Coordinates of C-alpha atoms in Angstrom, one line a residue:
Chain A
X13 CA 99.2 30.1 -105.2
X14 CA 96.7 32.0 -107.2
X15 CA 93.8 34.9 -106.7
X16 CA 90.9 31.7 -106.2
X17 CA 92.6 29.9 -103.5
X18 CA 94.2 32.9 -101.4
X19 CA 93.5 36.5 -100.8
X20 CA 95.6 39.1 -102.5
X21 CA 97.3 39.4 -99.6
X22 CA 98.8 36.3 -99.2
X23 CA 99.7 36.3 -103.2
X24 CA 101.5 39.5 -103.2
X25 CA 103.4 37.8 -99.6
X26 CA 104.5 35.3 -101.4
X27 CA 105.1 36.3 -104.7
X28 CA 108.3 38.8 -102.8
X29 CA 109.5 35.3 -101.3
X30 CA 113.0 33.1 -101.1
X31 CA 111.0 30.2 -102.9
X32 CA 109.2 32.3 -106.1
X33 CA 112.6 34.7 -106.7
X34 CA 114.8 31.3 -106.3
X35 CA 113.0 30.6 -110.1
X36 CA 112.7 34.2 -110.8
X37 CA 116.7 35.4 -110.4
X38 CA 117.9 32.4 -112.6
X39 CA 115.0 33.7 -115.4
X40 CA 116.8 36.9 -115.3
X41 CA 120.3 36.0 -115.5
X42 CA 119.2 33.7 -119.0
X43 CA 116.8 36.2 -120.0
X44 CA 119.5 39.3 -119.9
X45 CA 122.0 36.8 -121.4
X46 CA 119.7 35.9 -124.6
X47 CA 118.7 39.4 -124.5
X48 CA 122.5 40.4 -124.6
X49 CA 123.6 37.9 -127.5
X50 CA 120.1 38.5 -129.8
X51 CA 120.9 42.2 -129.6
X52 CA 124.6 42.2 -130.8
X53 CA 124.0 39.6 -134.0
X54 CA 120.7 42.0 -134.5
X55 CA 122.1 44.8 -134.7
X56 CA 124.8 43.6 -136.5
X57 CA 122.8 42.1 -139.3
X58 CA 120.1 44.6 -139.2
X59 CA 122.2 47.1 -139.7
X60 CA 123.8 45.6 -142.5
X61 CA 120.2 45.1 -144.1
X62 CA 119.2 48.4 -143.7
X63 CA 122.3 50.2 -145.3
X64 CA 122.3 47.7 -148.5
X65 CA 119.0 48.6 -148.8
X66 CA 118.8 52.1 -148.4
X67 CA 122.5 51.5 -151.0
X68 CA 120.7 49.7 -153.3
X69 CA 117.6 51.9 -153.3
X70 CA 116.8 53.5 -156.8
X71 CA 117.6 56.5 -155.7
X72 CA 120.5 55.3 -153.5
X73 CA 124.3 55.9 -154.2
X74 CA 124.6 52.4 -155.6
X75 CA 121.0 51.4 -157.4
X76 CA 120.6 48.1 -157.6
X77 CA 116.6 48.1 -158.4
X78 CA 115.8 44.1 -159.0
X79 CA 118.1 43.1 -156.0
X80 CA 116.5 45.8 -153.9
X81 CA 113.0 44.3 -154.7
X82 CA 113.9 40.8 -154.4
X83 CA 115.7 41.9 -150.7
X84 CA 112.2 43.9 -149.9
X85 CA 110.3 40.8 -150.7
X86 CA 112.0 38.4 -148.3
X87 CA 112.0 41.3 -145.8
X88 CA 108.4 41.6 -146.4
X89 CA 108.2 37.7 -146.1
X90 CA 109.9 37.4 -142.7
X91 CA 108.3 40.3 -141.0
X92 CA 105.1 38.7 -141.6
X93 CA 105.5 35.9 -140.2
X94 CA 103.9 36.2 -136.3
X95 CA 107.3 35.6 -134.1
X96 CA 105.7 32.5 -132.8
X97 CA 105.7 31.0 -136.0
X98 CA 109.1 31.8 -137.7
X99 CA 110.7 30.5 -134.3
X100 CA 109.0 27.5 -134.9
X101 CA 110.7 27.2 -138.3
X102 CA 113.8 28.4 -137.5
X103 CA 113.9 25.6 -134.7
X104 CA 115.2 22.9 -137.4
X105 CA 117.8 26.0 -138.5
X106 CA 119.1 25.5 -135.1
X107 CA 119.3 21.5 -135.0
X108 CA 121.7 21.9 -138.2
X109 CA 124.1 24.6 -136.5
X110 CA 123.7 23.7 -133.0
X111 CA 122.5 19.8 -132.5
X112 CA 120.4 21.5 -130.6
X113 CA 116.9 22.8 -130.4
X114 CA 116.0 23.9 -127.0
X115 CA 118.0 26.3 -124.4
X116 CA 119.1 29.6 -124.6
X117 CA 121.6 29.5 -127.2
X118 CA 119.1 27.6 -129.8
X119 CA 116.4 30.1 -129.4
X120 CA 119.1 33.2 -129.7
X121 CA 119.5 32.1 -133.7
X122 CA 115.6 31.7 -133.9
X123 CA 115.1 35.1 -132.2
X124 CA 117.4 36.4 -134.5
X125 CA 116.2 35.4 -137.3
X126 CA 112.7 36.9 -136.1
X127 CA 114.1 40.6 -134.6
X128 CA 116.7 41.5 -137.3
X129 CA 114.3 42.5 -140.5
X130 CA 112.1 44.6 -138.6
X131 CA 115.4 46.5 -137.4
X132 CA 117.0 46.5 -141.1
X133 CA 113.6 48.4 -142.1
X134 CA 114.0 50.8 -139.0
X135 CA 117.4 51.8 -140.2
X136 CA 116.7 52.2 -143.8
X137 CA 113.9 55.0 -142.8
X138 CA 116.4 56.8 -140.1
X139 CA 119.0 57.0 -142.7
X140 CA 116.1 58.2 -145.4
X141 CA 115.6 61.0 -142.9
X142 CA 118.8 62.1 -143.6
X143 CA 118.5 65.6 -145.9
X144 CA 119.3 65.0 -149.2
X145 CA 121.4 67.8 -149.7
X146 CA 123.9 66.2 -147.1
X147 CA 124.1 63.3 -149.5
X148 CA 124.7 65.3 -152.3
X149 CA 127.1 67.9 -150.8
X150 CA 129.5 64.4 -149.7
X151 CA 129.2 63.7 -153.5
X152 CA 130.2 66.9 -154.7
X153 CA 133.1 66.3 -152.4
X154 CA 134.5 63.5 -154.4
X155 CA 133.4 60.8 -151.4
X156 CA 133.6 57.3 -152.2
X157 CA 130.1 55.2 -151.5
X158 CA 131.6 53.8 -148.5
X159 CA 132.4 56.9 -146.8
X160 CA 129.6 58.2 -147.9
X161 CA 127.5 55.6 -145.6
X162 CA 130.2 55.7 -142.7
X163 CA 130.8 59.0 -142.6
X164 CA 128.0 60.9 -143.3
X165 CA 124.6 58.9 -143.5
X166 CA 125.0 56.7 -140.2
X167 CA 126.8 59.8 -138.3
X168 CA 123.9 62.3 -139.8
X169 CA 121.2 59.6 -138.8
X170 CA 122.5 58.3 -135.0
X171 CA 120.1 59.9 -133.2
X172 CA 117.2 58.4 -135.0
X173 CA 119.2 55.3 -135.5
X174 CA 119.5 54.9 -131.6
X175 CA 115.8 55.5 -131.1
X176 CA 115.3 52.8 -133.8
X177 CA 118.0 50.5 -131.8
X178 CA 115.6 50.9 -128.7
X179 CA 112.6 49.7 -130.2
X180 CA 114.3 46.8 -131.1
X181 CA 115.8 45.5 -128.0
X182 CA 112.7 46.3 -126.3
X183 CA 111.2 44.2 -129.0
X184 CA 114.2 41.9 -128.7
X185 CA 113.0 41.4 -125.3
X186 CA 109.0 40.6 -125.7
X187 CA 110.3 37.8 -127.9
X188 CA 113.0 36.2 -125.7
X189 CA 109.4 36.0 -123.1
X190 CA 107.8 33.8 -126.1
X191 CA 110.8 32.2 -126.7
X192 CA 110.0 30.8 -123.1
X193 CA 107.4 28.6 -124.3
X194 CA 109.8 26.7 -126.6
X195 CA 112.1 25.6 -124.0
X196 CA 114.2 28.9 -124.4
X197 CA 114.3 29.2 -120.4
X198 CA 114.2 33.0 -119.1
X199 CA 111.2 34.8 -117.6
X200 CA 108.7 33.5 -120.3
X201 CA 109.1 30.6 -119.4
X202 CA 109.3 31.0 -116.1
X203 CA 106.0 32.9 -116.4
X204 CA 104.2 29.9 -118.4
X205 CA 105.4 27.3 -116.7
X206 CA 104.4 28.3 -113.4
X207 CA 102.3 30.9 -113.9
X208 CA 100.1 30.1 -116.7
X209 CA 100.4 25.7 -116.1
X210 CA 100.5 25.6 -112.5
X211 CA 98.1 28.8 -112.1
X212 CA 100.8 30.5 -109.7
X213 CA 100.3 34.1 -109.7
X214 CA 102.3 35.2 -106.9
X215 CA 105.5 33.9 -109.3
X216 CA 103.4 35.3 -112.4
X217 CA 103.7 38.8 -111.0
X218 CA 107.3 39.2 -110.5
X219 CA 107.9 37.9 -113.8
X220 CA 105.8 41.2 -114.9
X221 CA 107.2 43.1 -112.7
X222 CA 110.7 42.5 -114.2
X223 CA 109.6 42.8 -117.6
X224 CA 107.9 45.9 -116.9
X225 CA 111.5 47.7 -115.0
X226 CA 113.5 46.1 -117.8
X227 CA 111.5 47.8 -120.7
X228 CA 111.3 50.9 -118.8
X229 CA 115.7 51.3 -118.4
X230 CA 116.1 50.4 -122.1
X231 CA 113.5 53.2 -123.1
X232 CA 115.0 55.0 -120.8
X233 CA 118.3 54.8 -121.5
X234 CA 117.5 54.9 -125.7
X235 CA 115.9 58.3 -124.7
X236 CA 118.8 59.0 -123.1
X237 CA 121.6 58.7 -125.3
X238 CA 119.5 60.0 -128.2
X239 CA 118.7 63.0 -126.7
X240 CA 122.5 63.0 -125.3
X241 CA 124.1 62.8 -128.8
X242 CA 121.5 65.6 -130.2
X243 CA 121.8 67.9 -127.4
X244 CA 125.6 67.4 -128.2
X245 CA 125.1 68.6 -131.3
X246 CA 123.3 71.6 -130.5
X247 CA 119.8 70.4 -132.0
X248 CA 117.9 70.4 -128.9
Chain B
X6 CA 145.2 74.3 -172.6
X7 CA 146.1 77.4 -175.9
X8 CA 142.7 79.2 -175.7
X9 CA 140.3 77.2 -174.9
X10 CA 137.8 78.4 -172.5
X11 CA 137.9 77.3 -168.3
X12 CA 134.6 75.7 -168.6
X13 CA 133.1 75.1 -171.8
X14 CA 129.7 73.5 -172.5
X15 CA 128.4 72.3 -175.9
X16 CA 124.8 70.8 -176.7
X17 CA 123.8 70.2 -173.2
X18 CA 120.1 68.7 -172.7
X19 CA 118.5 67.0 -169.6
X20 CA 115.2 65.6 -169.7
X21 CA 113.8 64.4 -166.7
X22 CA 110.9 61.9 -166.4
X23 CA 108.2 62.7 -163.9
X24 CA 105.0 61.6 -163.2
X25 CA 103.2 64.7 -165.6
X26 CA 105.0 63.5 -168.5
X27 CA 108.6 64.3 -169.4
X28 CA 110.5 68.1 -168.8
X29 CA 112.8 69.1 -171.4
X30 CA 114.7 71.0 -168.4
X31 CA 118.0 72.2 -170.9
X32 CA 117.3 72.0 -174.8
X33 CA 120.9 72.0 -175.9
X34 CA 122.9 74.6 -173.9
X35 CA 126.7 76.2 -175.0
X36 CA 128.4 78.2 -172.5
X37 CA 131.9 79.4 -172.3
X38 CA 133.3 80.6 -168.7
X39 CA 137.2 82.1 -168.4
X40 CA 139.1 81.5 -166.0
X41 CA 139.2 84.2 -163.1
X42 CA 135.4 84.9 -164.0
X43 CA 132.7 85.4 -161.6
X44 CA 130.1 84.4 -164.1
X45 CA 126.1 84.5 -162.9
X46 CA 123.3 82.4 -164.1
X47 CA 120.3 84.0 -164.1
X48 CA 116.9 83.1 -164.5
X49 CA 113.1 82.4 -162.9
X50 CA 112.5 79.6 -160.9
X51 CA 112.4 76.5 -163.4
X52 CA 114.1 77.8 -166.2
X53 CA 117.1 74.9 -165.9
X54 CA 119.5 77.3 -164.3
X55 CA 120.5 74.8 -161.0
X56 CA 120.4 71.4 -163.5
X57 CA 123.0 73.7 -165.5
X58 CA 125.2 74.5 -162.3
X59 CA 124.6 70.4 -161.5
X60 CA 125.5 69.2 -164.8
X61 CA 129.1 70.7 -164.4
X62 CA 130.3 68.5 -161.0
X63 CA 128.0 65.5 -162.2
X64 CA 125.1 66.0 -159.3
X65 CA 123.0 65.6 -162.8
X66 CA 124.5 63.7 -165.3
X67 CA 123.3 65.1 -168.8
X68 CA 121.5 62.7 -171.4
X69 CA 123.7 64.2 -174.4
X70 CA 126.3 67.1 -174.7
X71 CA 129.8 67.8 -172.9
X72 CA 130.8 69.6 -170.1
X73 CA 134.5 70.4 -169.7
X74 CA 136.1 71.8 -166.6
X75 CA 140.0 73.1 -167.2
X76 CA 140.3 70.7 -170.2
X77 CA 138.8 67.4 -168.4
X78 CA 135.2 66.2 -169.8
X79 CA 133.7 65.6 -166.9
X80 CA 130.4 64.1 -168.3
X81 CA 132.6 60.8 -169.5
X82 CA 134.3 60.2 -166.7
X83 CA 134.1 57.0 -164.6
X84 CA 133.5 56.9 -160.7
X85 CA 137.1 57.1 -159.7
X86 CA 138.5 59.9 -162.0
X87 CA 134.9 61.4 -161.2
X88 CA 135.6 61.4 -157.5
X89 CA 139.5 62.9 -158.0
X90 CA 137.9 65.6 -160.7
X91 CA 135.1 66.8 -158.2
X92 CA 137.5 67.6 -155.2
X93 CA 139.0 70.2 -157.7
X94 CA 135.0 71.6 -157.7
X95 CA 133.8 73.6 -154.6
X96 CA 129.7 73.6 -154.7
X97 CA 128.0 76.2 -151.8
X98 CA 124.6 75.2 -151.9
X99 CA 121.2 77.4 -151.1
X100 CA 120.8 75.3 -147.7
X101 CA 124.3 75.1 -146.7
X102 CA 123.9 71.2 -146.3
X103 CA 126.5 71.0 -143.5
X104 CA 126.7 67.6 -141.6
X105 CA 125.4 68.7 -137.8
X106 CA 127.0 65.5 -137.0
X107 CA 130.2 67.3 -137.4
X108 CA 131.7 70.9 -135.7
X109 CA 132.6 73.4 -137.8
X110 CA 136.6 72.6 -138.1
X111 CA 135.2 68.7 -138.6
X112 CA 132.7 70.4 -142.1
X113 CA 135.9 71.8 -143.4
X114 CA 138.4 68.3 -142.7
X115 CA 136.2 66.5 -144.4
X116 CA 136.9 66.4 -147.8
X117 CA 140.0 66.9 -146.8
X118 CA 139.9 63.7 -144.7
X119 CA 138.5 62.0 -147.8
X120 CA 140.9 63.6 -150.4
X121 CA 143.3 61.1 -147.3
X122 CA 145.7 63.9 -146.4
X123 CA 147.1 63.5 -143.1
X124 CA 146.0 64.8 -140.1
X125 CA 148.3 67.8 -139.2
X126 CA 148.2 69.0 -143.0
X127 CA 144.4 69.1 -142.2
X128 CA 144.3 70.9 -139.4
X129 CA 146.7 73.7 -140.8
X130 CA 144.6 73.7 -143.9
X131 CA 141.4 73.9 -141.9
X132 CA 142.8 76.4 -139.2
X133 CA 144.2 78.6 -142.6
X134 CA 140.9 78.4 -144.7
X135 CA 138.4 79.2 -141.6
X136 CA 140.9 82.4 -140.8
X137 CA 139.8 83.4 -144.6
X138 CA 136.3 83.3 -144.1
X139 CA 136.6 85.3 -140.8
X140 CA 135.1 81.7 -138.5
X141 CA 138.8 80.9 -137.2
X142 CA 137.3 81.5 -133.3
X143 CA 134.1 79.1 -134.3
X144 CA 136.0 76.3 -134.8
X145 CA 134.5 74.6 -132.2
X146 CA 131.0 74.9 -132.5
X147 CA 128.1 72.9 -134.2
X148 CA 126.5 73.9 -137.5
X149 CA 123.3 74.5 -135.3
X150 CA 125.3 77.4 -133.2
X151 CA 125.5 79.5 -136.0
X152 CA 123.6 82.3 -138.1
X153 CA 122.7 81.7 -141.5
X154 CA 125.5 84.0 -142.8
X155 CA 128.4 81.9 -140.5
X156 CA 126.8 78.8 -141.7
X157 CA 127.5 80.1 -145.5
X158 CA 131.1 80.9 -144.1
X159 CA 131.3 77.2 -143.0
X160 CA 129.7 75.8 -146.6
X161 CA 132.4 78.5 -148.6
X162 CA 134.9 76.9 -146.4
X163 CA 134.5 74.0 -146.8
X164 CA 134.3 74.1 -150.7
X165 CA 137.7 75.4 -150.8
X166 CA 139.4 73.3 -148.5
X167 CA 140.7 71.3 -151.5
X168 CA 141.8 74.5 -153.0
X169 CA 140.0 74.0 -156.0
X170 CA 140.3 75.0 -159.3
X171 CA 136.0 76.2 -160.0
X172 CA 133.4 77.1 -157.2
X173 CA 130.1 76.4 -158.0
X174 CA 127.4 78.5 -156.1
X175 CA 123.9 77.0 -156.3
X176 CA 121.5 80.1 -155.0
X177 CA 124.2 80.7 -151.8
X178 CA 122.6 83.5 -151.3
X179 CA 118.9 83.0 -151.6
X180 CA 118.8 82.4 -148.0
X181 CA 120.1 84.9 -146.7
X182 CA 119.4 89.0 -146.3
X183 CA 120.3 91.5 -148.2
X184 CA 123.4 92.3 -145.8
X185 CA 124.4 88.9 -145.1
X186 CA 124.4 88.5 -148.5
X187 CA 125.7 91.4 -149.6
X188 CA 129.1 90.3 -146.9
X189 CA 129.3 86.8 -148.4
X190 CA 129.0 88.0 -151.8
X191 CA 131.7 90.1 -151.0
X192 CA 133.7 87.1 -149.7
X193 CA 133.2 85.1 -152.8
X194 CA 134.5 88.5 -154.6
X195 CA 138.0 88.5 -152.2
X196 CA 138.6 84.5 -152.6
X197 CA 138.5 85.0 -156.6
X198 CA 140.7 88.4 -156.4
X199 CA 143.1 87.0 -154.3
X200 CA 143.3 83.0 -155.1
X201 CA 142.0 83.6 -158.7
X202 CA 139.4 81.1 -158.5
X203 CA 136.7 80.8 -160.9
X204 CA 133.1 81.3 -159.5
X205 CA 129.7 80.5 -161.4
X206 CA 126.8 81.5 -159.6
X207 CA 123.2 80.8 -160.2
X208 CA 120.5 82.8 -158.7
X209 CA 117.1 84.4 -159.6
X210 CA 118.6 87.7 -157.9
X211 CA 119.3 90.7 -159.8
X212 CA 121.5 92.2 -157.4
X213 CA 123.8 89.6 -156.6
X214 CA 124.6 89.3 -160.4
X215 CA 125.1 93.2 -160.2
X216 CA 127.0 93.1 -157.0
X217 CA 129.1 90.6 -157.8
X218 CA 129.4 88.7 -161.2
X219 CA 131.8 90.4 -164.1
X220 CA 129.9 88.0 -167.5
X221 CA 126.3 86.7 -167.2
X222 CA 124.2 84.5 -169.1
X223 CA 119.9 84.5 -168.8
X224 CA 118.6 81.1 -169.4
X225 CA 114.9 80.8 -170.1
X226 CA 112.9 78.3 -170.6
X227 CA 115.9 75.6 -170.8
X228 CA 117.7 77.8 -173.4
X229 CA 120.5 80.7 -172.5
X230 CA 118.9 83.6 -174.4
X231 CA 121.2 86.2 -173.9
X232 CA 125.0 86.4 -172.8
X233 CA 127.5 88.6 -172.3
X234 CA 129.2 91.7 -170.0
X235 CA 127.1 92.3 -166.6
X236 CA 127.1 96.3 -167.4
X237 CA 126.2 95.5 -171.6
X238 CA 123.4 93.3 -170.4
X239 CA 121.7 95.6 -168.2
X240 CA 122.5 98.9 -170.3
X241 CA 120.8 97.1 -173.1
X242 CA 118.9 93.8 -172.5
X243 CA 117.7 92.2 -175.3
X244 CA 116.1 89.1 -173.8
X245 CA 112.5 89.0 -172.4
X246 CA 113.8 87.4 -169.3
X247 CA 116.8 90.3 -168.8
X248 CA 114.0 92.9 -169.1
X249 CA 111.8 91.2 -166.7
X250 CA 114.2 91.0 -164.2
X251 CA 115.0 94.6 -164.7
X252 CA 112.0 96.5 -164.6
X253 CA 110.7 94.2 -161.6
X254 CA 114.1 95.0 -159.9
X255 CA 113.1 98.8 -160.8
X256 CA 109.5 98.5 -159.8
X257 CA 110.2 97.3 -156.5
X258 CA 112.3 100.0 -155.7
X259 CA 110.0 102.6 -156.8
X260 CA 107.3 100.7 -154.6
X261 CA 109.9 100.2 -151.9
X262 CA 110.8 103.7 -151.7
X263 CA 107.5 105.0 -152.3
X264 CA 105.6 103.4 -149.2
X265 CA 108.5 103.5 -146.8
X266 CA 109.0 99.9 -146.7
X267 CA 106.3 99.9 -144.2
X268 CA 103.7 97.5 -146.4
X269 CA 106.4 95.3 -147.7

């Protein structure tokens, strides 16, 4: 049903009925589930990226300049990549671990692979917010490196870090939709399938729709919880 | 230790490389602090008087000279021994440089936390050092609940909590007015009557090397330039920079008192 054969009307009638939501609730269970695996092995390995970069930084606690440039490089090189693309590639990555290279689970290592670098760069600026005085103060304490990055540069940057975390899931999420289109499953695909092949808009719409209330509780609840921790501390 | 002095510095130089060229910022620096000193640093802003102060816990490392701190060269030193030889060094900084992510009794455990002593020893310790610095009801709070002044208390605190053996005080006090100042300065005086801690501090402040400091060096230019007893210096200054400091200390006085304070 689309906007050229019925009236608006009829469209919005049926978009809010048993037969569209029977393929829309299914999208959502599959999207929230790749949603819910991409985010843990991002942030995971995001993290990770950020802190041995912002370590390995020439002016980090641990300079490690040529390993730090190489690491920037490939950064550089993944994040230019246009999602579409690097999914594409990492498609045959999946085949190897998975025999697989279509569902949820296959796409969640190509997402990956797509979402973590731009959160390793968001981490390594929070934690280059950090004053450093604070750095040098834990030095002058006799702190070893690794407390020095557990207990005073990620607890000193959280705030920032969890509005960093935010973007990233909501990112996260705007992938997992493209995913759709290589047999990922979810709302994107949902939303090409019928929507975009079959010119249904009345199943297009609560796609959006979803989208839409999805990316407005994860902003909301980033906003939340950053502003929660700050307030905590008394800088709000 | 026979009579060697607390801290004693020989042929210290730093260069560092910027993007106008290289700064000679210390051109081969000896200094000799007792222990039991309060011993002040004084000079204008770029004279080399915070790389000094930085050069003695390793925040700079120097490119050639020695610094020893109660018979241990610190400047050769690896990581580990570094780490053990700096919780015996308190450093109070200009900006405090507390961690908001922390309250004021968790700024205090910390290096205590990372010296690993156990938990109750570092609550007593904490609970014992913040009753010193008059904070023991502000345990509680954040760093960003307090005045400047408290948030000195917290950074002097916290310096001690390893009861070290040197404090290092990198402009404390430059933040601060005159009567918060003039409190914490007489703080830092109480800790090194009654625990007998050394104390060098560096400031471009007359007063607080008046107020509190008993030896004094004036470094200019990278170089100390004169040395010696707080009261000698200032009867008799021989230095350009002691002189300076001096008769701008006098002038503004004069001024001060002359206009009321209303045009300052």
């Amino acid at each position: 049903m689309n906007l050229n054969t019925s009236s608006l009307g009829d469209v919005l009638k049926s978009s809010v009925g048993d037969e569209v939501w029977s393929y829309v609730w299914p999208a959502i269970g599959s999207t929230l589930y790749m949603l819910a695996i991409t985010t843990i092995f991002t942030f995971l390995l995001g993290l990770g990226l950020g802190i041995v970069l912002v370590v390995t930084d020439k002016d980090g606690i641990k300079p490690l300049p040529i390993f730090n440039a190489v690491l920037g490089a490939i950064v550089n090189v993944l994040r230019s990549f246009p999602s579409m693309i690097l999914i594409i590639l990492l498609l045959p990555l999946s085949r190897l671990i998975l025999h697989k290279t279509y569902g949820a689970n296959a796409c969640i290592l190509a997402l990956v692979g797509s979402c973590f670098p731009m959160l390793g760069r968001l981490v390594e600026s929070s934690i280059h917010e950090v004053a450093k005085g604070k750095l040098e103060a834990a030095k002058a304490m006799g702190t070893t490196n690794w407390n020095i990055v557990f207990k005073v540069l990620l607890p000193e940057a959280l705030p920032s870090l969890v509005r960093s975390f935010t973007v990233t899931v909501i990112a996260i999420l705007g992938t997992t939709a493209l995913a759709g289109s290589f047999g990922a499953g979810g709302l994107g695909d949902v939303a090409v399938r019928f929507g975009y092949n079959r010119f249904r808009t009345d199943v297009l719409i609560p796609t959006v729709f979803v989208l839409v209330v999805m990316v407005q509780a994860i902003q909301a609840l980033g906003g939340v919880i950053a502003r929660g921790i700050a307030r905590k501390r008394y800088l709000v | 230790m026979g009579t060697d002095p607390f801290v004693k510095i020989r042929g210290l130089t730093k260069t560092f490389r910027t993007r106008d060229g290289d700064v000679e910022v210390l051109k081969g620096i000896d200094l000799d602090v007792e222990k039991g000193d309060i011993f002040g640093v004084i000079g204008f802003s770029g004279a080399g008087k915070s790389t000094l102060l930085r050069c003695m816990n390793r925040l700079e490392s120097p490119d050639s000279g020695t610094v020893s701190v109660n018979g241990v060269e610190i400047s050769g030193l690896d990581k580990r021994r570094l780490n053990e030889e700096r919780r015996k060094i308190g450093i109070i900084f200009q900006q405090f440089n507390l961690f908001d992510s922390e309250t004021v009794f968790g700024n205090v455990a910390f290096p205590l936390a990372v010296a690993g002593l156990p938990k109750r020893r570092i609550k007593q310790r904490v609970d014992e050092i913040l009753e010193l610095v008059e904070l023991g009801d502000k345990s509680r709070c954040h760093p960003a609940q307090l005045s400047g002044g408290q948030k000195q208390r917290v950074g002097i605190a916290r310096a001690l909590a390893n009861e070290p053996d040197l404090l290092l005080s990198d402009e404390a006090t430059s933040a601060l007015d005159p009567q918060t100042t003039y409190s914490i300065l007489q703080l830092l005086k109480g800790i090194n009557r009654r625990l007998g801690i050394t104390i060098i501090l560096v400031t471009h402040e007359l007063d607080v090397v008046r107020c509190a400091c008993k030896h004094l060096a004036v470094i200019e230019d990278g170089c100390i330039v004169e040395k010696g007893e707080v009261r000698s210096v200032f009867l008799n200054p021989r230095s350009t920079t002691a002189r300076q400091f001096i008769r701008i200390g006098e002038e503004f006085v004069r001024e001060y008192s002359v206009q009321g304070g209303d045009s300052i």
